[in-house]
Coordinates of C-alpha atoms and ligand atoms in Angstrom, one line a residue:
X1 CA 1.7 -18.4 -48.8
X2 CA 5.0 -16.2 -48.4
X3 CA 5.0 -12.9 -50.8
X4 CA 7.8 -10.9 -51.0
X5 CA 8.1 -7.6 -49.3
X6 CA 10.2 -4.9 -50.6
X7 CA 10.8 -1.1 -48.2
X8 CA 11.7 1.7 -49.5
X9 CA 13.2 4.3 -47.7
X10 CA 14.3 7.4 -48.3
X11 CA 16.1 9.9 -46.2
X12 CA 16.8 8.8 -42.2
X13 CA 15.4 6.0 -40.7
X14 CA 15.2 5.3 -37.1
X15 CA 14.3 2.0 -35.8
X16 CA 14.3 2.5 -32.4
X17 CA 15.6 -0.2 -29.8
X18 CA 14.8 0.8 -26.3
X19 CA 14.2 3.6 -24.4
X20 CA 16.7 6.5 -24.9
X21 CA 19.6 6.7 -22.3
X22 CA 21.4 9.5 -21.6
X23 CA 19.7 11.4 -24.3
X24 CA 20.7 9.2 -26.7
X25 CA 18.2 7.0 -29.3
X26 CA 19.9 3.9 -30.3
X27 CA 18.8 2.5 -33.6
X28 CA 18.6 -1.2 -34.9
X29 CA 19.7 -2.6 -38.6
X30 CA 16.5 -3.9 -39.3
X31 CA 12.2 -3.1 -39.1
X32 CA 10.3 -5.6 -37.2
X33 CA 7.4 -6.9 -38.3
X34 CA 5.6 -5.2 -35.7
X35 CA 6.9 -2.0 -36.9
X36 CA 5.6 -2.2 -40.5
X37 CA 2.5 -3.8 -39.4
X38 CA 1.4 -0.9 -36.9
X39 CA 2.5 1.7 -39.5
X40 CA 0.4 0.5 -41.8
X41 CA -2.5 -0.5 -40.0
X42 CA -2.5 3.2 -38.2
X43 CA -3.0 4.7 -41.5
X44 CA -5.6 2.6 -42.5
X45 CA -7.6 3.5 -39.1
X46 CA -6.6 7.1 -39.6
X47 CA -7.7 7.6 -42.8
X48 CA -11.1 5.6 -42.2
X49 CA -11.6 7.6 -39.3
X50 CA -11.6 4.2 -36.8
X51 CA -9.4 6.5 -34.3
X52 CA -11.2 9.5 -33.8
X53 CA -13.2 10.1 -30.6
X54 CA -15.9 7.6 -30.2
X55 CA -15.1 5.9 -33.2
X56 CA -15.8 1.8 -33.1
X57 CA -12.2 1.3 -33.8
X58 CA -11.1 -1.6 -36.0
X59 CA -13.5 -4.0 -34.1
X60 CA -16.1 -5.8 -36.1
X61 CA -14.7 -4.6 -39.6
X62 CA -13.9 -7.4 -41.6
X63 CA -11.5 -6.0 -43.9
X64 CA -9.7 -4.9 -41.1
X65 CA -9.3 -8.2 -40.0
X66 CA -8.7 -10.3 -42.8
X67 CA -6.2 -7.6 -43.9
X68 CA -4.1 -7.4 -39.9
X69 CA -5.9 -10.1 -38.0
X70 CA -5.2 -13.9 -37.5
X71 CA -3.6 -15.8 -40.3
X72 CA -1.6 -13.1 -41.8
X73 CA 2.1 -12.2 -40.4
X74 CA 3.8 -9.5 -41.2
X75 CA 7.6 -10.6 -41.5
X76 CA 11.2 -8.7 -40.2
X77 CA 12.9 -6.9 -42.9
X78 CA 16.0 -6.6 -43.3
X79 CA 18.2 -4.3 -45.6
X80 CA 20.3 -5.3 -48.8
X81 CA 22.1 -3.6 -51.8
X82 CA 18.5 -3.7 -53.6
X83 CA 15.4 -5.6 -53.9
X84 CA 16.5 -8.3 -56.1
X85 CA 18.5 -9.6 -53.2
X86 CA 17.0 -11.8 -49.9
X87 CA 18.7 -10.5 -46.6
X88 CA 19.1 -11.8 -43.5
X89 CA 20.8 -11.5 -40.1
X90 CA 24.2 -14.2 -39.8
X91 CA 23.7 -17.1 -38.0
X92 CA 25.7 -17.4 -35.2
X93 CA 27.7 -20.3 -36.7
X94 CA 29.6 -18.4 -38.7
X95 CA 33.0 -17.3 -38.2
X96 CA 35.7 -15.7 -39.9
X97 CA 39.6 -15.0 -39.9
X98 CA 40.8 -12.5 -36.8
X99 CA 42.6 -10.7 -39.0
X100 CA 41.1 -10.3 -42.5
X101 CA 37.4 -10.8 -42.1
X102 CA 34.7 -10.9 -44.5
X103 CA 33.9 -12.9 -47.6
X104 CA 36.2 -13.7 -50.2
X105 CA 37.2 -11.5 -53.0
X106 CA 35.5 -14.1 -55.0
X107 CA 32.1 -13.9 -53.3
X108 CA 32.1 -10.2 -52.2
X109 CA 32.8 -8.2 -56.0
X110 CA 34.0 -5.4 -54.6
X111 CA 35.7 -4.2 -50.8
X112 CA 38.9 -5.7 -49.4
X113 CA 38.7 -9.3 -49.5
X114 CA 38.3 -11.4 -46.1
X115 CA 39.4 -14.9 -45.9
X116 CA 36.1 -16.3 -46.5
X117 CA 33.4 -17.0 -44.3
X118 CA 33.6 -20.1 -42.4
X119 CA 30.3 -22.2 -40.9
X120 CA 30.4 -24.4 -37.6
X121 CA 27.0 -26.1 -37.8
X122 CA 27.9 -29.4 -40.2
X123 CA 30.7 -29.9 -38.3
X124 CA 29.3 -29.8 -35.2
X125 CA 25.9 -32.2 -36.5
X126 CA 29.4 -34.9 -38.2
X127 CA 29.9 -35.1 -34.3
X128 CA 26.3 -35.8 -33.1
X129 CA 27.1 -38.3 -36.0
X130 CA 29.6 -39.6 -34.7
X131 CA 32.4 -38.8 -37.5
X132 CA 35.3 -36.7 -36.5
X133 CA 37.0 -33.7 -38.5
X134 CA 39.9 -32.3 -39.4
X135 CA 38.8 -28.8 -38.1
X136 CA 40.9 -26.9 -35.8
X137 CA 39.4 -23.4 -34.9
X138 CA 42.2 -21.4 -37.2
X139 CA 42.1 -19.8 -41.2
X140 CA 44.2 -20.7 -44.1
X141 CA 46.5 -18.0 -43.0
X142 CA 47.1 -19.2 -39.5
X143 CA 45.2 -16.6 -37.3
X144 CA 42.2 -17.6 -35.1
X145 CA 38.5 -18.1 -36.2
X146 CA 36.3 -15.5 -34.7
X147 CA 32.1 -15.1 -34.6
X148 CA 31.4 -13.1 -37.8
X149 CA 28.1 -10.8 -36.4
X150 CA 26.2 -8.8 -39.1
X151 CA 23.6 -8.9 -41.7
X152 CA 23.8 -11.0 -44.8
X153 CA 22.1 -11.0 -48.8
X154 CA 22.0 -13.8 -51.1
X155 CA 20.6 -14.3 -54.7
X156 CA 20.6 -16.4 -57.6
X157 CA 24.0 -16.5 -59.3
X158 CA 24.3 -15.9 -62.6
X159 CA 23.2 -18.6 -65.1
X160 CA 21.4 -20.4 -62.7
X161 CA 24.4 -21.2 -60.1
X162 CA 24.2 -21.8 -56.7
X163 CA 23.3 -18.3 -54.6
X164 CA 25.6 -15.4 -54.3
X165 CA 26.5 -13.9 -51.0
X166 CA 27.5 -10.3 -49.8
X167 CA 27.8 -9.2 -46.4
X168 CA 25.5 -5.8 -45.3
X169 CA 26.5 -2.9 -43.9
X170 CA 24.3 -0.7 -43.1
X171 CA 25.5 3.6 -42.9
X172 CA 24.7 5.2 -39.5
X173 CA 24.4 9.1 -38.4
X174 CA 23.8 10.5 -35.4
X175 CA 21.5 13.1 -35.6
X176 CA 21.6 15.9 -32.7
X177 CA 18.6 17.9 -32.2
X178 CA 17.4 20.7 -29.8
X179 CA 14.5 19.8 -27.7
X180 CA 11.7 22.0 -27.7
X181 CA 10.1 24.0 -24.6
X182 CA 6.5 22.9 -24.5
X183 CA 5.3 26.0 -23.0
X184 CA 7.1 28.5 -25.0
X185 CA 7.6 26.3 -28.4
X186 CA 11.3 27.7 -28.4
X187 CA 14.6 25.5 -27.9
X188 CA 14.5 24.4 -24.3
X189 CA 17.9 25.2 -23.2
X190 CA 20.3 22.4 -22.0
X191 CA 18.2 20.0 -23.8
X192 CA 19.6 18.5 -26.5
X193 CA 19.3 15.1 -27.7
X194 CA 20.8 12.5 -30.2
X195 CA 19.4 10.0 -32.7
X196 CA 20.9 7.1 -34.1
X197 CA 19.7 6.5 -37.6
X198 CA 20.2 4.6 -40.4
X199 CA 21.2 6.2 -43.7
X200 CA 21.0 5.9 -47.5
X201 CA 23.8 4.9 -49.3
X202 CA 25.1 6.9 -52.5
X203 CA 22.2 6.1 -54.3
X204 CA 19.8 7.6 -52.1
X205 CA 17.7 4.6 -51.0
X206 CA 17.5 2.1 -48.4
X207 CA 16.4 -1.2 -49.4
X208 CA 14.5 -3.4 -46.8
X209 CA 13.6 -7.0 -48.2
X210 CA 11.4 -10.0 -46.4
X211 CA 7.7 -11.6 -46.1
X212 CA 4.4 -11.5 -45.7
X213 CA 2.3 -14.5 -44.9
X214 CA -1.1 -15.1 -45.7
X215 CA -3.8 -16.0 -48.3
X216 CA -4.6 -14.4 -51.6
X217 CA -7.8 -12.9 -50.5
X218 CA -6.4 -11.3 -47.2
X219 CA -3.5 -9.7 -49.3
X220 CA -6.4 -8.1 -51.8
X221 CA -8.0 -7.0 -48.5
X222 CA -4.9 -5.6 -47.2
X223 CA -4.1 -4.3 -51.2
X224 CA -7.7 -2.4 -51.3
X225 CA -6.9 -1.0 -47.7
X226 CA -3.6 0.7 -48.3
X227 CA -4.7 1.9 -51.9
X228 CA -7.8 3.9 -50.5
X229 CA -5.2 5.4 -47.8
X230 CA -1.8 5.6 -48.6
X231 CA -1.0 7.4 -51.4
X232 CA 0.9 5.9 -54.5
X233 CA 4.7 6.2 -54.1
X234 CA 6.6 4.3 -57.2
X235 CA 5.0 0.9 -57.3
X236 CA 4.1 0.8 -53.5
X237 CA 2.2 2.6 -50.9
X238 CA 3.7 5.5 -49.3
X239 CA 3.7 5.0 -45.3
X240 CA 5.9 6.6 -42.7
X241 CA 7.4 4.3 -40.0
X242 CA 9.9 4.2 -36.7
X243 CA 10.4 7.1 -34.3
X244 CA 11.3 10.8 -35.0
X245 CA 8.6 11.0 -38.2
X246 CA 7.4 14.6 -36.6
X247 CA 11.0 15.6 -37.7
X248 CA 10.6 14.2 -41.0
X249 CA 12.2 10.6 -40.9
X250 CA 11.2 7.4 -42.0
X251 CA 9.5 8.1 -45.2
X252 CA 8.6 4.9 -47.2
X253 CA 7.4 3.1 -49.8
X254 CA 6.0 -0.4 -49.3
X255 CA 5.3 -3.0 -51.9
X256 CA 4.1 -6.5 -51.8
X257 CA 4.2 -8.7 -54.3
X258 CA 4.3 -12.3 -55.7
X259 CA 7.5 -14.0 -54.9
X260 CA 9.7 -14.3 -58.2
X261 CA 10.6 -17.8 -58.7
X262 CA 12.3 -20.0 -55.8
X263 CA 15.1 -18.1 -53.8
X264 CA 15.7 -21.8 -52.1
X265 CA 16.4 -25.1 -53.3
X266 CA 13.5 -27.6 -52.7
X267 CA 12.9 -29.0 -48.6
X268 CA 13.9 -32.1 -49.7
X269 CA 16.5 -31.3 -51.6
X270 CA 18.1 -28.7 -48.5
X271 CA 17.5 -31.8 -45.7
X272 CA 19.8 -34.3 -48.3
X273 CA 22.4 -31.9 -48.1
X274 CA 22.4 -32.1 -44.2
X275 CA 22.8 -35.5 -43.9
X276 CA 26.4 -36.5 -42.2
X277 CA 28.8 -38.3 -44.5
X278 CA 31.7 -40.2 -44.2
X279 CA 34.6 -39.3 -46.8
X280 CA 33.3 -41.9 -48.9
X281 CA 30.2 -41.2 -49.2
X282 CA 28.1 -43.4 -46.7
X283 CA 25.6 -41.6 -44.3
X284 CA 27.6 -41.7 -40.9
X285 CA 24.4 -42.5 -38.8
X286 CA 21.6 -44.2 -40.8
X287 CA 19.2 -44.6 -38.3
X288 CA 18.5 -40.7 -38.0
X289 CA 18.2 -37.4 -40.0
X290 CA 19.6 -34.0 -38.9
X291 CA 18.2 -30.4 -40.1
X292 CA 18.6 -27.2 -38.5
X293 CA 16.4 -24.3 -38.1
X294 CA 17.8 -20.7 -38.3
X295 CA 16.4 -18.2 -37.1
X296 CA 15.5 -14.9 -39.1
X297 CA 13.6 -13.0 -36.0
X298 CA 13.1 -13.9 -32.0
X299 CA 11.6 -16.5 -31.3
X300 CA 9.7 -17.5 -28.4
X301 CA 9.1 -20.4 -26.9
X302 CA 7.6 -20.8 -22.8
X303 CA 7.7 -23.8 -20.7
X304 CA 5.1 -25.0 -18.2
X305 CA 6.2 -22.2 -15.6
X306 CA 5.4 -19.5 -18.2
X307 CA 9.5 -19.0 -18.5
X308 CA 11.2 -18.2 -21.9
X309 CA 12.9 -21.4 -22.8
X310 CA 16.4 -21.7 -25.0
X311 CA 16.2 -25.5 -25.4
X312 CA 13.5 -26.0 -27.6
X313 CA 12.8 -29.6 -27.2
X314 CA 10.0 -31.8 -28.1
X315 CA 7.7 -31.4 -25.4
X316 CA 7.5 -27.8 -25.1
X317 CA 7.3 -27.5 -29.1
X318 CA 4.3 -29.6 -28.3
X319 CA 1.7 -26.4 -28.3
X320 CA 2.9 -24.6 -31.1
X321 CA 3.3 -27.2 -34.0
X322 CA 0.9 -29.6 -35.4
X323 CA 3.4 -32.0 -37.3
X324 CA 6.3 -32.8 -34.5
X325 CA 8.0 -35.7 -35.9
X326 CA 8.4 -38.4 -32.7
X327 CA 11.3 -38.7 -31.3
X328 CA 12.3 -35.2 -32.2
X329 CA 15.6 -34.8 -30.5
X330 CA 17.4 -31.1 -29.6
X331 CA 21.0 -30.7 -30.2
X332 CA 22.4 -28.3 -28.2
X333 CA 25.8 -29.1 -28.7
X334 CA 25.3 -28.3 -32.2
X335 CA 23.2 -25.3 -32.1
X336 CA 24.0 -21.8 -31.3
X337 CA 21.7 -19.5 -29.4
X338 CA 22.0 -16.2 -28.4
X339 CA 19.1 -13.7 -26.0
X340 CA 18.2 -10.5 -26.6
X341 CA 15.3 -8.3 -25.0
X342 CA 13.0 -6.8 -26.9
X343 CA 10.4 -3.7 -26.2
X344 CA 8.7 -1.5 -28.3
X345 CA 6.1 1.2 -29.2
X346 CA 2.8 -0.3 -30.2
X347 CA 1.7 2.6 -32.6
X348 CA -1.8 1.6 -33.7
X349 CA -2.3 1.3 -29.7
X350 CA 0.2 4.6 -28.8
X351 CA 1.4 2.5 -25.9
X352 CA 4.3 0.9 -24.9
X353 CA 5.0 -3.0 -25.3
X354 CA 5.9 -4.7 -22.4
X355 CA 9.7 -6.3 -22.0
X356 CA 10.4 -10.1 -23.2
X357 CA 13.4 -12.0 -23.3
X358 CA 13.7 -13.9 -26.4
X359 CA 15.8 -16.1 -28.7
X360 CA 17.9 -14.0 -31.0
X361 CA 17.4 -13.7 -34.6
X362 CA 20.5 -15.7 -36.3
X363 CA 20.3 -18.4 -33.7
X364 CA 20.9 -22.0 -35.1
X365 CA 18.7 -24.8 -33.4
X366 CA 19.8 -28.4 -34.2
X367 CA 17.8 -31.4 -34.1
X368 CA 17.5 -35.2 -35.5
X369 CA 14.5 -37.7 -36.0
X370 CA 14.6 -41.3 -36.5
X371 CA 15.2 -42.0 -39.9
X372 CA 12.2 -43.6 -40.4
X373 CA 10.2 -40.1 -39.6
X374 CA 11.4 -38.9 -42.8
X375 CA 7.7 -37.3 -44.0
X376 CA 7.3 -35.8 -40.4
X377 CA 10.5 -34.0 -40.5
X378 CA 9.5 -32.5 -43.6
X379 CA 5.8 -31.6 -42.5
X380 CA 7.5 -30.1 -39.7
X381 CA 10.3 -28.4 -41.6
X382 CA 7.2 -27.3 -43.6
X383 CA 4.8 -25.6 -41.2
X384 CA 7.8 -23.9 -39.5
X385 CA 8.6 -22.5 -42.8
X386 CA 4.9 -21.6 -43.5
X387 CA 3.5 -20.3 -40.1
X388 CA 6.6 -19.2 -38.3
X389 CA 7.3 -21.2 -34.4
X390 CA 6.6 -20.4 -31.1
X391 CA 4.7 -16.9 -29.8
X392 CA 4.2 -13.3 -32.0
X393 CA 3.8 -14.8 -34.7
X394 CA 2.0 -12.4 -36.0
X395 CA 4.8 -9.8 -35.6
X396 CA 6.8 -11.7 -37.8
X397 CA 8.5 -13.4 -34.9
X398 CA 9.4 -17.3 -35.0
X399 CA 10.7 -16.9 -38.9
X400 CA 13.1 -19.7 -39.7
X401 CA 14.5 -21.3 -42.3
X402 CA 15.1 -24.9 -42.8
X403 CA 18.2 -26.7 -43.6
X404 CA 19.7 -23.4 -44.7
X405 CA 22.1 -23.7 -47.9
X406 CA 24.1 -21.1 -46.4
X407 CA 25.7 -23.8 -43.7
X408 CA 26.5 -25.8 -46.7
X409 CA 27.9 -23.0 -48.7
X410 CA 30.4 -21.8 -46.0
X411 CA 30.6 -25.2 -44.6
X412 CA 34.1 -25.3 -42.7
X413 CA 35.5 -28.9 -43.5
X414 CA 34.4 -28.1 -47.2
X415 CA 37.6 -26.1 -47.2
X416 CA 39.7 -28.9 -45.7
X417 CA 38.7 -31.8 -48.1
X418 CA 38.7 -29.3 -51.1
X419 CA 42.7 -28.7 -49.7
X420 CA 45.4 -26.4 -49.6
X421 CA 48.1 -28.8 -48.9
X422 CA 51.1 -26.5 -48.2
X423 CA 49.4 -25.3 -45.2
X424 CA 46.9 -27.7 -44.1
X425 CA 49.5 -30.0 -42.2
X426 CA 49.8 -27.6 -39.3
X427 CA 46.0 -27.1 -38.7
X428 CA 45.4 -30.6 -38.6
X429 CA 48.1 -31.4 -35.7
Ligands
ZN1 ZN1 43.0 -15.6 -42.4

């Protein structure tokens, strides 16, 4: 069971992303499960005492472990302009106009209007299909399509319409600071060093939205945990998380709650909308569904060897999912992946994490079934959707969402069929 996770932070926040180079911290966007789930599982075995000398640790403690252990995970969060909105990292379909990028006035409310976002994946699934399209890679305006990188927030419209979009932008400062002579605890001269961290905006707060995953009795466990030692900050937990906290960043508050109402249209009702038509209509290819999973954080997937693996195809989803529909098929000409490395700082260990390459978050994997594996696909859709893919699962890693409305939303050829005759007849040619 997903509940929904809202971060509060106020002041600085520093997420760090690798070691710092030439003195320099570079910071990410986002908090990674990982993050979050340390933080709050390192005040919990401070303030029981489980890290003190000779302590027992968190081993044999069964609130400990239905609270942090197996069959919870603790998902990435990513910021948005407050907690009423779902955010989310672009999938690397999308693309938008060279020269004025960016949503359209329309869908952004405020900022200088882009020329819309445009979506590659239904196109690309009408040519597994076997239907051609009108697409050629330029806007309305004439200028070229480029990849449209960033972070994303949807929510209901108003009176129950289809979502609303807005793009993320998230404020960044570097911080310089002196560094401090161990010895003679006075500034150590020549050293000084930089942070990279992410900012409130005007208001003062930075929002952080996503999930956690995992049963009504292990959320109570986790609830009792953090109330006996994290003290009350608004309607959360106050917790202090990412790197720099001696120096006063990353002060939080973390809540958890029941998930309000359905942010996303019904499985079935998301793979129906994937389905390859022809102008009138028809499905294009009857014998076999299409659906897409995109990805909200890494996901890993090995082979036999041990090796990272960016083509997710049936056999090597074979140890990590229960319902695999037969037949499965991968489409990598439809889908869109992207690597990224990932380390970090294990804080309820105080060790390092070790380096893995893994698929990045906002990657699009494409697949079809026979037709006739309709209740597989959506098992499989399903327990994606419920248990997250692949390894670090745990950590929030292997989130994905099926059939995701925004590829319909932004869909690229919706544009063409809905028209702008005057200007259409030289993008067609
Ligand atoms: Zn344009």
């Amino acid at each position: 069971m997903r509940w929904r996770v809202v971060l509060r932070v106020e002041g600085p926040l520093l997420m760090g992303s690798g070691p710092a180079a030439q003195m320099v911290q570079l910071g990410r966007d986002f908090v990674p499960g990982s993050a979050w789930r340390g933080a709050l599982a390192d005040a919990v075995l401070r303030h029981f005492g489980a890290k003190a000398p000779g302590a027992a640790g968190a081993k044999s403690w069964p609130a400990f472990e239905a609270a942090f252990g197996a069959g919870v995970r603790f998902g990435f969060l990513y910021p948005g302009p407050d907690p009423t909105w779902d955010s989310f990292p672009l999938p690397l379909t999308v693309y938008s106009c060279k020269a004025a990028p960016g949503l359209a006035e329309r869908e952004a409310g405020s900022g200088s209007p882009g020329h819309g976002l445009r979506d590659m994946l239904l196109v690309r699934l009408r040519r597994c299909a076997g239907l051609g399209t009108g697409r050629a890679g330029r806007c309305r305006c004439g200028e070229r399509l480029e990849r449209r990188r960033g972070l994303a927030a949807r929510k209901a419209g108003p009176d129950g319409d289809g979502p609303i979009y807005r793009e993320v932008k998230v404020a960044r400062r570097l911080m310089v600071r002196v560094g401090l002579d161990r010895r003679t605890e006075t500034a150590a001269e020549g050293i000084l060093y930089a942070l990279d961290a992410a900012v409130p905006g005007p208001d003062g707060i930075l929002c952080f939205t996503g999930g956690w995953w995992g049963d009504r009795e292990r959320l109570e466990a986790l609830q009792d945990l953090l109330e006996a030692a994290c003290p009350p900050a608004g309607e959360g937990r106050a917790v202090r998380l990412g790197t720099a906290r001696a120096r006063g960043l990353g002060k939080a508050a973390v809540e958890i709650r029941a998930l309000p109402g359905a942010p996303l249209p019904s499985l079935e009702h998301r793979l129906e909308a994937f389905q390859p038509r022809r102008p009138s209509g028809e499905p294009a290819d009857p014998r076999h569904l299409y659906f897409s999973l995109t990805l909200r954080s890494p996901l890993l997937v090995r082979d036999r060897t041990g090796a990272a693996c960016g083509r997710p195809e049936r056999a090597l989803l074979e140890p990590y999912a229960e319902n695999l529909p037969a037949d499965l098929e991968f489409l990598p000409e439809a889908s869109a992946v992207e690597w990224e490395t990932w380390d970090g700082w294990a804080m309820a260990w105080g060790l390092p994490r070790p380096l893995v390459t893994a698929l990045a978050p906002g990657s699009v994997l494409a697949y079809r079934a026979p037709a006739t594996e309709r209740e597989a696909v959506l098992a499989f859709l399903r327990e994606v959707e419920d248990r997250g893919l692949g390894e670090r699962t745990a950590q929030g890693w292997g989130e994905a969402v099926a059939c995701d409305p925004l590829h319909v939303t932004f869909d690229v050829d919706k544009e063409v069929s809905e028209g702008c005759p005057a200007r259409c007849s030289s993008r067609t040619s």
